Amino acid sequence: MVLLWLLLEPAGLRAQVSFQIAPGMAGQFQVPQPPVEVIQAATAAVSFDPPVVRAGETAFYRVTIAAAESAIQWPDPIDAPPELKLGAAAHGQSAQVFGTQYRPATTFLQEIRATAAGHYTISNFTVSVNRQQLLIPAASLDVTDTNAAPLPAARRLHLELSATNIFVGQPVRVRVLLPAAEGKTVDGVRDVQFNGAGFMTDKTAMRMSITSVEVNDQIRPGFIFESAVTPMAAGPLSLSAQGFTAPPFSVGPISITSAGGPITLGGAGQVTPVFLVSDAVALNVRPVPLEKSPAGFTGTIGKFYYDPPRLSTNRMRVGEPVSLKVVFHGDGELTRLVPPATPRARDWQIIADPPPAIGFTLIPQSDETTHTPAIPFSYFDPETAKFVDLTIPPQRVTVVGESLPLQLAAADDELKTAAPLKLSSLAPAPGKAVTSLKPLQLRGWFIGLQLLPVLGFLALWRWDRRRRFLEAHPDLVRRLQARRALRRVKRRWQQAVVARDAASFVRHAADAMRIAVSPHLPADPQALVCADVLAQLDEAGSDRNRRLAQTVRMIFAVTDARFAVTPQAQADLLVLRAEVADVLQQLEEKL
Amino acid sequence: MKPNRLILLASLVALAGLGRAATNDYFAQGIRFSSAGQFPEAAAAFGQAAQARPAAGTLVNLGIAEWQRGRAGAAILAWEQARWINPFEARAQANLKFARPVAQVDEPPLKWFETASTWLPGDAWVWLAGASLWLAVGALVLPGVFRRRRAGWESSLASLGFGIFLVAMTANVGVVTRADLGVVLKKNAPLLLTPTRESEIVSTLAAGESARKLRVRGNYYFIRTALASGWIARDQFGLVDAR
């Protein structure tokens, strides 16, 4: 039973339906907008502005049709007498609120210059408006002689540009002035439009003001509409402006006093929209030398600088985003500043801030990076016609890696909780130090150091070997000792020669001769006599040898005289120093 | 001694003193930075101190600073270097015992003679080998040179010297082979099949993993870990002897 009830229960349920809004209720959600009045029978108003001009002066043929611009098929050009030279043409649409309805109106303006005095009429003609023929009434222009008194000129807009010799992409400040007519209040300008091929208008740079302006050397109150245009093509270009007069305020007329005199502003409803144009201004637009553009050139033209870049923090962890803000200033149009392109860097993820802010979000990917990446940026300075590097420099940062634990719970082999492992405290002192971590075993100087003991042992072996040799050859020892002693005594003998000390001269000469012959005998030198020396000289040889033997005898005779009973007179034997030297040399050679 | 030589000697002593003073300044800076929690700056200061004059305490502190700033590989390398200078450095041993489980890496497998070489500082073994060798040679040779009969104690001294020399030489071999041990510095460091930038990756290594350097080619080391062999960029692998 219960099962049957459960099966039949859904049959009684209603399906869910979406919520429906009633037509009357829907209107409450919409913002009410005044409807556009569609005029079944359009009307046209024609006039010359001004109606009377001097020959050669400019007048405007103005046709205003109460219809939308898109609904009108305007003939181009219009038929006019040959004495009226047609100039530039313009057209524009305005809309006025009448009661609760918008009423569109389109004005066609033809600049006309009369070449000769006379009365000229542009006859009536028909145009198609909303697929219906509308008769445009005839209008006449009176042209006086050039010598006639000056007549008031047609009202027109004045167009001023901050520069006319510019580069492609260089924003130019434009001012559209509408001076107040003589004795009239200041009119505003609306629906301003710039005419000219190859220009882009910056809608964000629009500004309107009322101030004193100088026109034809006269200071008058005037309405100023400011904006910026950017040429997009190179070459000689022309630019003109058009717009409709409009009340500057939505309230009644206001009078204020400025430095240039009193200014009276018209109120709402007092001004009928009049379509006005300006003269065309010629511009010379040059191309930017892009082939020389440096890295970071984004198309920005002007003159710029920036405040020091601000990093939200210069200390961060890996993966932690930081923001880099850069505030630019410049003489040019800042709205046309194209921010630096987002660079690519190995250790950083970089995200550009959404415009119009100029900045980046930087995310470090590694803790090894010490600086933010340089952000290339440059602009073209039209004054110097050069590119200027304005790269945002790297900022010093400290990036800390991912945090690691400082303590670890530990368990011993029996899975009992032991004292936790943790990082030690800092060492209070440097402790044991080495000059290098490279092991001594691999250092060249240490291997060289091991040669020193080897050399020591080698020297010891050589010394022992020589000692044993000399022990086996005592005659060599005697000769060596005699040579050393002979050198020593000869030095003293030479000193005696220099000092002209005859006694020392003889004594040292005799000692030297005894020492020189002592190894041959062998005997103690002091035990040797003249005969022992003569035995080593070859007396029987040449006369020179005999003379040397005689010298030896004389030397020994003097030395032996000290043993005489009575003192002997000593001759000056210093004159024999050459012979003594010869004797000593001969004896030394035998050693 | 001539005055010029005295001046030169005094200048050298003064320069050595200045170098040591600068090292101590870096060490003190590192301590201050560590106390203030500025670990990257502390690591830089301890690093400069260790570069000027490697010391066990400096390397222990360098490892602590590197660990605190999140660089497990650099920390383990610093502590291994501290233990290389002084095998009895307790802080380095404790930190390695703590850090390796955290970094999930193992101790390097040592051969028996390498284990023996850890009983003393590496430099001590080589001095011990040199001294024992020449002591033994002297005990054998000098009695003959000086024409004395070799005494019994001299023979015993020579035997002892040669024994110590053999043990020390074995340990010296261990020191030399241990000098090729190193530590992977970067996380997920690629182990490459060839020593080229475009090489195929064999494996990725954890920071702090130990390996043994086998060959060098250009900017790459050929290393062997416990599980794999391959090439690794030099800047991603630090040798214990900092060559």
PDB file of N, CA and C in Angstrom, chain A residues 315 367-368 398-402 404-408 421-435 437-442 446 449-450 453-454 457 460 464 467-468 471, chain B residues 27 31 34 38 40-41 53-58 61 64 67-71 79 81 84-85 91 95 98 101-102 121-123 126-127 134 138 142 145 147 172 175-176 186-187 241-242:
ATOM      1  N   ARG A 315      62.235  42.256   0.714  1.00  0.00           N
ATOM      2  CA  ARG A 315      62.552  41.000   1.391  1.00  0.00           C
ATOM      3  C   ARG A 315      61.345  40.090   1.236  1.00  0.00           C
ATOM      4  N   ASP A 367      65.527  31.463  -4.786  1.00  0.00           N
ATOM      5  CA  ASP A 367      66.113  32.281  -3.724  1.00  0.00           C
ATOM      6  C   ASP A 367      67.528  32.716  -4.074  1.00  0.00           C
ATOM      7  N   GLU A 368      67.960  32.427  -5.292  1.00  0.00           N
ATOM      8  CA  GLU A 368      69.310  32.833  -5.676  1.00  0.00           C
ATOM      9  C   GLU A 368      69.329  34.202  -6.320  1.00  0.00           C
ATOM     10  N   THR A 398      66.122  40.629  -1.335  1.00  0.00           N
ATOM     11  CA  THR A 398      66.596  39.445  -0.626  1.00  0.00           C
ATOM     12  C   THR A 398      65.475  38.421  -0.660  1.00  0.00           C
ATOM     13  N   VAL A 399      65.736  37.309  -1.312  1.00  0.00           N
ATOM     14  CA  VAL A 399      64.717  36.277  -1.437  1.00  0.00           C
ATOM     15  C   VAL A 399      65.095  35.116  -0.525  1.00  0.00           C
ATOM     16  N   VAL A 400      64.184  34.773   0.327  1.00  0.00           N
ATOM     17  CA  VAL A 400      64.413  33.680   1.278  1.00  0.00           C
ATOM     18  C   VAL A 400      63.699  32.444   0.735  1.00  0.00           C
ATOM     19  N   GLY A 401      64.355  31.310   0.855  1.00  0.00           N
ATOM     20  CA  GLY A 401      63.784  30.075   0.342  1.00  0.00           C
ATOM     21  C   GLY A 401      62.605  29.594   1.180  1.00  0.00           C
ATOM     22  N   GLU A 402      62.080  28.471   0.744  1.00  0.00           N
ATOM     23  CA  GLU A 402      60.955  27.905   1.493  1.00  0.00           C
ATOM     24  C   GLU A 402      61.430  27.520   2.891  1.00  0.00           C
ATOM     25  N   LEU A 404      62.193  25.695   6.269  1.00  0.00           N
ATOM     26  CA  LEU A 404      62.466  24.303   6.650  1.00  0.00           C
ATOM     27  C   LEU A 404      62.241  24.166   8.152  1.00  0.00           C
ATOM     28  N   PRO A 405      61.846  22.986   8.608  1.00  0.00           N
ATOM     29  CA  PRO A 405      61.595  22.831  10.056  1.00  0.00           C
ATOM     30  C   PRO A 405      62.885  22.948  10.858  1.00  0.00           C
ATOM     31  N   LEU A 406      62.737  23.402  12.074  1.00  0.00           N
ATOM     32  CA  LEU A 406      63.894  23.572  12.948  1.00  0.00           C
ATOM     33  C   LEU A 406      63.942  22.500  14.034  1.00  0.00           C
ATOM     34  N   GLN A 407      62.920  21.659  14.074  1.00  0.00           N
ATOM     35  CA  GLN A 407      62.880  20.612  15.079  1.00  0.00           C
ATOM     36  C   GLN A 407      62.157  19.411  14.498  1.00  0.00           C
ATOM     37  N   LEU A 408      62.568  18.242  14.947  1.00  0.00           N
ATOM     38  CA  LEU A 408      62.006  17.009  14.388  1.00  0.00           C
ATOM     39  C   LEU A 408      61.781  16.037  15.538  1.00  0.00           C
ATOM     40  N   LEU A 421      65.060  15.881  17.704  1.00  0.00           N
ATOM     41  CA  LEU A 421      66.228  16.380  16.994  1.00  0.00           C
ATOM     42  C   LEU A 421      65.958  17.821  16.622  1.00  0.00           C
ATOM     43  N   LYS A 422      66.950  18.631  16.773  1.00  0.00           N
ATOM     44  CA  LYS A 422      66.748  20.033  16.389  1.00  0.00           C
ATOM     45  C   LYS A 422      68.073  20.633  15.952  1.00  0.00           C
ATOM     46  N   LEU A 423      67.914  21.777  15.326  1.00  0.00           N
ATOM     47  CA  LEU A 423      69.089  22.479  14.839  1.00  0.00           C
ATOM     48  C   LEU A 423      69.898  22.981  16.034  1.00  0.00           C
ATOM     49  N   SER A 424      71.208  22.888  15.919  1.00  0.00           N
ATOM     50  CA  SER A 424      72.051  23.311  17.038  1.00  0.00           C
ATOM     51  C   SER A 424      72.058  24.830  17.144  1.00  0.00           C
ATOM     52  N   SER A 425      72.608  25.290  18.245  1.00  0.00           N
ATOM     53  CA  SER A 425      72.797  26.736  18.394  1.00  0.00           C
ATOM     54  C   SER A 425      74.013  27.161  17.574  1.00  0.00           C
ATOM     55  N   LEU A 426      74.197  28.461  17.461  1.00  0.00           N
ATOM     56  CA  LEU A 426      75.330  28.978  16.679  1.00  0.00           C
ATOM     57  C   LEU A 426      76.636  28.704  17.411  1.00  0.00           C
ATOM     58  N   ALA A 427      77.689  28.450  16.630  1.00  0.00           N
ATOM     59  CA  ALA A 427      79.023  28.295  17.225  1.00  0.00           C
ATOM     60  C   ALA A 427      79.501  29.678  17.654  1.00  0.00           C
ATOM     61  N   PRO A 428      79.956  29.836  18.902  1.00  0.00           N
ATOM     62  CA  PRO A 428      80.344  31.181  19.362  1.00  0.00           C
ATOM     63  C   PRO A 428      81.660  31.675  18.776  1.00  0.00           C
ATOM     64  N   ALA A 429      82.497  30.755  18.264  1.00  0.00           N
ATOM     65  CA  ALA A 429      83.808  31.166  17.734  1.00  0.00           C
ATOM     66  C   ALA A 429      84.091  30.374  16.469  1.00  0.00           C
ATOM     67  N   PRO A 430      84.974  30.898  15.616  1.00  0.00           N
ATOM     68  CA  PRO A 430      85.259  30.183  14.359  1.00  0.00           C
ATOM     69  C   PRO A 430      85.819  28.786  14.575  1.00  0.00           C
ATOM     70  N   GLY A 431      86.526  28.570  15.670  1.00  0.00           N
ATOM     71  CA  GLY A 431      87.039  27.226  15.943  1.00  0.00           C
ATOM     72  C   GLY A 431      88.228  26.879  15.066  1.00  0.00           C
ATOM     73  N   LYS A 432      88.436  25.580  14.908  1.00  0.00           N
ATOM     74  CA  LYS A 432      89.610  25.111  14.178  1.00  0.00           C
ATOM     75  C   LYS A 432      89.541  25.584  12.728  1.00  0.00           C
ATOM     76  N   ALA A 433      90.636  26.167  12.281  1.00  0.00           N
ATOM     77  CA  ALA A 433      90.643  26.724  10.928  1.00  0.00           C
ATOM     78  C   ALA A 433      91.758  26.091  10.101  1.00  0.00           C
ATOM     79  N   VAL A 434      91.578  26.121   8.802  1.00  0.00           N
ATOM     80  CA  VAL A 434      92.597  25.645   7.870  1.00  0.00           C
ATOM     81  C   VAL A 434      92.772  26.716   6.805  1.00  0.00           C
ATOM     82  N   THR A 435      93.861  26.620   6.069  1.00  0.00           N
ATOM     83  CA  THR A 435      94.072  27.610   5.010  1.00  0.00           C
ATOM     84  C   THR A 435      93.249  27.279   3.783  1.00  0.00           C
ATOM     85  N   LEU A 437      90.363  24.050   2.106  1.00  0.00           N
ATOM     86  CA  LEU A 437      89.675  22.771   2.297  1.00  0.00           C
ATOM     87  C   LEU A 437      90.293  21.674   1.435  1.00  0.00           C
ATOM     88  N   LYS A 438      91.108  22.065   0.482  1.00  0.00           N
ATOM     89  CA  LYS A 438      91.759  21.063  -0.364  1.00  0.00           C
ATOM     90  C   LYS A 438      92.725  20.258   0.499  1.00  0.00           C
ATOM     91  N   PRO A 439      92.648  18.925   0.463  1.00  0.00           N
ATOM     92  CA  PRO A 439      93.506  18.143   1.364  1.00  0.00           C
ATOM     93  C   PRO A 439      94.986  18.326   1.034  1.00  0.00           C
ATOM     94  N   LEU A 440      95.800  18.250   2.091  1.00  0.00           N
ATOM     95  CA  LEU A 440      97.253  18.416   1.925  1.00  0.00           C
ATOM     96  C   LEU A 440      97.806  17.420   0.922  1.00  0.00           C
ATOM     97  N   GLN A 441      97.192  16.225   0.900  1.00  0.00           N
ATOM     98  CA  GLN A 441      97.686  15.155   0.028  1.00  0.00           C
ATOM     99  C   GLN A 441      97.663  15.564  -1.436  1.00  0.00           C
ATOM    100  N   LEU A 442      96.788  16.512  -1.774  1.00  0.00           N
ATOM    101  CA  LEU A 442      96.636  16.901  -3.175  1.00  0.00           C
ATOM    102  C   LEU A 442      97.288  18.236  -3.478  1.00  0.00           C
ATOM    103  N   PHE A 446     103.049  20.411  -0.710  1.00  0.00           N
ATOM    104  CA  PHE A 446     103.262  19.425   0.352  1.00  0.00           C
ATOM    105  C   PHE A 446     104.063  18.245  -0.197  1.00  0.00           C
ATOM    106  N   LEU A 449     107.455  19.265  -0.217  1.00  0.00           N
ATOM    107  CA  LEU A 449     108.007  19.270   1.146  1.00  0.00           C
ATOM    108  C   LEU A 449     108.555  17.894   1.523  1.00  0.00           C
ATOM    109  N   GLN A 450     107.937  16.843   0.999  1.00  0.00           N
ATOM    110  CA  GLN A 450     108.388  15.485   1.317  1.00  0.00           C
ATOM    111  C   GLN A 450     109.766  15.193   0.728  1.00  0.00           C
ATOM    112  N   PRO A 453     113.220  15.733   3.459  1.00  0.00           N
ATOM    113  CA  PRO A 453     113.887  14.643   4.190  1.00  0.00           C
ATOM    114  C   PRO A 453     114.687  13.737   3.266  1.00  0.00           C
ATOM    115  N   VAL A 454     114.189  13.518   2.065  1.00  0.00           N
ATOM    116  CA  VAL A 454     114.939  12.679   1.108  1.00  0.00           C
ATOM    117  C   VAL A 454     116.286  13.327   0.806  1.00  0.00           C
ATOM    118  N   PHE A 457     118.624  12.949   3.765  1.00  0.00           N
ATOM    119  CA  PHE A 457     119.252  11.627   3.851  1.00  0.00           C
ATOM    120  C   PHE A 457     120.297  11.430   2.751  1.00  0.00           C
ATOM    121  N   LEU A 460     123.413  13.239   3.832  1.00  0.00           N
ATOM    122  CA  LEU A 460     124.080  12.463   4.889  1.00  0.00           C
ATOM    123  C   LEU A 460     124.867  11.300   4.289  1.00  0.00           C
ATOM    124  N   ASP A 464     129.018  10.755   4.392  1.00  0.00           N
ATOM    125  CA  ASP A 464     129.623   9.544   4.958  1.00  0.00           C
ATOM    126  C   ASP A 464     130.563   8.891   3.937  1.00  0.00           C
ATOM    127  N   ARG A 467     133.704  10.918   3.672  1.00  0.00           N
ATOM    128  CA  ARG A 467     134.505  10.732   4.880  1.00  0.00           C
ATOM    129  C   ARG A 467     135.292   9.431   4.809  1.00  0.00           C
ATOM    130  N   ARG A 468     134.646   8.386   4.348  1.00  0.00           N
ATOM    131  CA  ARG A 468     135.323   7.097   4.236  1.00  0.00           C
ATOM    132  C   ARG A 468     136.435   7.159   3.183  1.00  0.00           C
ATOM    133  N   GLU A 471     139.467   8.961   4.595  1.00  0.00           N
ATOM    134  CA  GLU A 471     140.166   8.112   5.579  1.00  0.00           C
ATOM    135  C   GLU A 471     141.099   7.135   4.868  1.00  0.00           C
TER     136      GLU A 471
ATOM    137  N   PHE B  27      82.662  37.062  10.708  1.00  0.00           N
ATOM    138  CA  PHE B  27      82.055  36.097  11.623  1.00  0.00           C
ATOM    139  C   PHE B  27      81.120  36.815  12.608  1.00  0.00           C
ATOM    140  N   ILE B  31      77.018  36.505  13.074  1.00  0.00           N
ATOM    141  CA  ILE B  31      76.340  36.239  14.356  1.00  0.00           C
ATOM    142  C   ILE B  31      75.238  37.278  14.580  1.00  0.00           C
ATOM    143  N   SER B  34      72.345  36.687  12.211  1.00  0.00           N
ATOM    144  CA  SER B  34      71.583  35.500  12.606  1.00  0.00           C
ATOM    145  C   SER B  34      70.689  35.805  13.806  1.00  0.00           C
ATOM    146  N   GLN B  38      68.097  37.785  10.137  1.00  0.00           N
ATOM    147  CA  GLN B  38      68.408  38.128   8.745  1.00  0.00           C
ATOM    148  C   GLN B  38      69.347  37.047   8.187  1.00  0.00           C
ATOM    149  N   PRO B  40      69.663  35.468   5.105  1.00  0.00           N
ATOM    150  CA  PRO B  40      70.432  35.623   3.868  1.00  0.00           C
ATOM    151  C   PRO B  40      71.692  36.457   4.082  1.00  0.00           C
ATOM    152  N   GLU B  41      71.565  37.547   4.831  1.00  0.00           N
ATOM    153  CA  GLU B  41      72.740  38.385   5.101  1.00  0.00           C
ATOM    154  C   GLU B  41      73.741  37.624   5.969  1.00  0.00           C
ATOM    155  N   ARG B  53      88.958  32.264   5.400  1.00  0.00           N
ATOM    156  CA  ARG B  53      89.657  31.326   6.287  1.00  0.00           C
ATOM    157  C   ARG B  53      88.654  30.264   6.734  1.00  0.00           C
ATOM    158  N   PRO B  54      88.664  29.121   6.045  1.00  0.00           N
ATOM    159  CA  PRO B  54      87.696  28.080   6.403  1.00  0.00           C
ATOM    160  C   PRO B  54      87.911  27.604   7.841  1.00  0.00           C
ATOM    161  N   ALA B  55      86.849  27.655   8.617  1.00  0.00           N
ATOM    162  CA  ALA B  55      86.921  27.215  10.010  1.00  0.00           C
ATOM    163  C   ALA B  55      85.663  26.423  10.332  1.00  0.00           C
ATOM    164  N   ALA B  56      85.814  25.457  11.227  1.00  0.00           N
ATOM    165  CA  ALA B  56      84.700  24.546  11.520  1.00  0.00           C
ATOM    166  C   ALA B  56      83.495  25.305  12.072  1.00  0.00           C
ATOM    167  N   GLY B  57      83.729  26.215  13.025  1.00  0.00           N
ATOM    168  CA  GLY B  57      82.630  26.968  13.628  1.00  0.00           C
ATOM    169  C   GLY B  57      81.945  27.866  12.616  1.00  0.00           C
ATOM    170  N   THR B  58      82.743  28.486  11.760  1.00  0.00           N
ATOM    171  CA  THR B  58      82.171  29.358  10.729  1.00  0.00           C
ATOM    172  C   THR B  58      81.266  28.554   9.807  1.00  0.00           C
ATOM    173  N   ASN B  61      77.974  27.619  11.430  1.00  0.00           N
ATOM    174  CA  ASN B  61      77.034  28.750  11.430  1.00  0.00           C
ATOM    175  C   ASN B  61      76.525  29.044  10.032  1.00  0.00           C
ATOM    176  N   ILE B  64      73.771  26.667   9.395  1.00  0.00           N
ATOM    177  CA  ILE B  64      72.540  27.030  10.114  1.00  0.00           C
ATOM    178  C   ILE B  64      71.816  28.159   9.379  1.00  0.00           C
ATOM    179  N   TRP B  67      70.261  26.828   6.236  1.00  0.00           N
ATOM    180  CA  TRP B  67      69.071  26.021   6.559  1.00  0.00           C
ATOM    181  C   TRP B  67      67.880  26.936   6.877  1.00  0.00           C
ATOM    182  N   GLN B  68      68.159  27.981   7.641  1.00  0.00           N
ATOM    183  CA  GLN B  68      67.072  28.890   8.039  1.00  0.00           C
ATOM    184  C   GLN B  68      66.507  29.638   6.848  1.00  0.00           C
ATOM    185  N   ARG B  69      67.336  29.844   5.806  1.00  0.00           N
ATOM    186  CA  ARG B  69      66.811  30.543   4.627  1.00  0.00           C
ATOM    187  C   ARG B  69      66.280  29.554   3.600  1.00  0.00           C
ATOM    188  N   GLY B  70      66.255  28.274   3.961  1.00  0.00           N
ATOM    189  CA  GLY B  70      65.576  27.281   3.126  1.00  0.00           C
ATOM    190  C   GLY B  70      66.454  26.540   2.148  1.00  0.00           C
ATOM    191  N   ARG B  71      67.781  26.652   2.284  1.00  0.00           N
ATOM    192  CA  ARG B  71      68.667  25.955   1.353  1.00  0.00           C
ATOM    193  C   ARG B  71      69.264  24.732   2.037  1.00  0.00           C
ATOM    194  N   TRP B  79      77.959  21.802   6.647  1.00  0.00           N
ATOM    195  CA  TRP B  79      78.222  20.968   7.829  1.00  0.00           C
ATOM    196  C   TRP B  79      79.188  19.835   7.491  1.00  0.00           C
ATOM    197  N   GLN B  81      81.557  20.104   5.365  1.00  0.00           N
ATOM    198  CA  GLN B  81      82.872  20.758   5.304  1.00  0.00           C
ATOM    199  C   GLN B  81      83.409  21.030   6.704  1.00  0.00           C
ATOM    200  N   TRP B  84      84.758  17.950   7.825  1.00  0.00           N
ATOM    201  CA  TRP B  84      85.980  17.663   7.063  1.00  0.00           C
ATOM    202  C   TRP B  84      87.182  18.304   7.769  1.00  0.00           C
ATOM    203  N   ILE B  85      86.962  19.534   8.273  1.00  0.00           N
ATOM    204  CA  ILE B  85      88.049  20.228   8.978  1.00  0.00           C
ATOM    205  C   ILE B  85      88.258  19.606  10.353  1.00  0.00           C
ATOM    206  N   ARG B  91      78.521  20.093  16.806  1.00  0.00           N
ATOM    207  CA  ARG B  91      77.357  20.788  16.238  1.00  0.00           C
ATOM    208  C   ARG B  91      77.108  20.318  14.802  1.00  0.00           C
ATOM    209  N   ASN B  95      73.716  18.515  13.582  1.00  0.00           N
ATOM    210  CA  ASN B  95      72.896  19.145  12.542  1.00  0.00           C
ATOM    211  C   ASN B  95      72.711  18.215  11.350  1.00  0.00           C
ATOM    212  N   PHE B  98      70.175  15.748  12.187  1.00  0.00           N
ATOM    213  CA  PHE B  98      68.829  16.319  12.155  1.00  0.00           C
ATOM    214  C   PHE B  98      68.369  16.599  10.727  1.00  0.00           C
ATOM    215  N   PRO B 101      67.238  13.480   7.735  1.00  0.00           N
ATOM    216  CA  PRO B 101      65.860  12.959   7.697  1.00  0.00           C
ATOM    217  C   PRO B 101      64.858  13.999   7.199  1.00  0.00           C
ATOM    218  N   VAL B 102      65.078  15.258   7.567  1.00  0.00           N
ATOM    219  CA  VAL B 102      64.154  16.301   7.120  1.00  0.00           C
ATOM    220  C   VAL B 102      64.222  16.440   5.597  1.00  0.00           C
ATOM    221  N   PRO B 121      91.435  14.367  11.519  1.00  0.00           N
ATOM    222  CA  PRO B 121      91.346  15.326  10.412  1.00  0.00           C
ATOM    223  C   PRO B 121      92.232  14.870   9.246  1.00  0.00           C
ATOM    224  N   GLY B 122      91.811  15.179   8.044  1.00  0.00           N
ATOM    225  CA  GLY B 122      92.522  14.730   6.850  1.00  0.00           C
ATOM    226  C   GLY B 122      93.982  15.151   6.844  1.00  0.00           C
ATOM    227  N   ASP B 123      94.264  16.379   7.281  1.00  0.00           N
ATOM    228  CA  ASP B 123      95.653  16.847   7.281  1.00  0.00           C
ATOM    229  C   ASP B 123      96.506  16.102   8.302  1.00  0.00           C
ATOM    230  N   VAL B 126      98.198  12.905   6.878  1.00  0.00           N
ATOM    231  CA  VAL B 126      99.341  13.040   5.975  1.00  0.00           C
ATOM    232  C   VAL B 126     100.602  13.417   6.752  1.00  0.00           C
ATOM    233  N   TRP B 127     100.434  14.255   7.779  1.00  0.00           N
ATOM    234  CA  TRP B 127     101.590  14.557   8.635  1.00  0.00           C
ATOM    235  C   TRP B 127     102.050  13.312   9.377  1.00  0.00           C
ATOM    236  N   TRP B 134     109.667   8.865   7.985  1.00  0.00           N
ATOM    237  CA  TRP B 134     111.038   9.342   8.150  1.00  0.00           C
ATOM    238  C   TRP B 134     111.604   8.962   9.513  1.00  0.00           C
ATOM    239  N   GLY B 138     114.928   6.987   9.580  1.00  0.00           N
ATOM    240  CA  GLY B 138     116.010   7.518  10.416  1.00  0.00           C
ATOM    241  C   GLY B 138     116.502   6.486  11.413  1.00  0.00           C
ATOM    242  N   LEU B 142     120.371   6.094  10.526  1.00  0.00           N
ATOM    243  CA  LEU B 142     121.264   6.983  11.261  1.00  0.00           C
ATOM    244  C   LEU B 142     122.306   6.245  12.116  1.00  0.00           C
ATOM    245  N   VAL B 145     125.179   5.534   9.910  1.00  0.00           N
ATOM    246  CA  VAL B 145     125.874   6.751   9.480  1.00  0.00           C
ATOM    247  C   VAL B 145     126.787   7.237  10.590  1.00  0.00           C
ATOM    248  N   ARG B 147     128.097   5.388  12.867  1.00  0.00           N
ATOM    249  CA  ARG B 147     128.997   4.296  13.256  1.00  0.00           C
ATOM    250  C   ARG B 147     128.704   3.812  14.665  1.00  0.00           C
ATOM    251  N   ASN B 172      95.120   7.967   4.247  1.00  0.00           N
ATOM    252  CA  ASN B 172      95.339   9.037   3.260  1.00  0.00           C
ATOM    253  C   ASN B 172      94.605   8.757   1.962  1.00  0.00           C
ATOM    254  N   VAL B 175      91.164   9.754   2.538  1.00  0.00           N
ATOM    255  CA  VAL B 175      90.979  11.213   2.497  1.00  0.00           C
ATOM    256  C   VAL B 175      90.881  11.683   1.045  1.00  0.00           C
ATOM    257  N   VAL B 176      91.768  11.153   0.204  1.00  0.00           N
ATOM    258  CA  VAL B 176      91.789  11.581  -1.202  1.00  0.00           C
ATOM    259  C   VAL B 176      90.485  11.186  -1.891  1.00  0.00           C
ATOM    260  N   LYS B 186      70.860  22.184  -5.275  1.00  0.00           N
ATOM    261  CA  LYS B 186      69.548  22.735  -5.629  1.00  0.00           C
ATOM    262  C   LYS B 186      68.473  21.666  -5.609  1.00  0.00           C
ATOM    263  N   LYS B 187      67.290  22.125  -5.329  1.00  0.00           N
ATOM    264  CA  LYS B 187      66.154  21.213  -5.302  1.00  0.00           C
ATOM    265  C   LYS B 187      65.817  20.767  -6.720  1.00  0.00           C
ATOM    266  N   ASP B 241      85.544  19.363  -0.541  1.00  0.00           N
ATOM    267  CA  ASP B 241      86.811  20.090  -0.421  1.00  0.00           C
ATOM    268  C   ASP B 241      86.769  21.402  -1.197  1.00  0.00           C
ATOM    269  N   ALA B 242      85.591  21.799  -1.696  1.00  0.00           N
ATOM    270  CA  ALA B 242      85.360  23.116  -2.305  1.00  0.00           C
ATOM    271  C   ALA B 242      86.307  23.399  -3.452  1.00  0.00           C
TER     272      ALA B 242
END
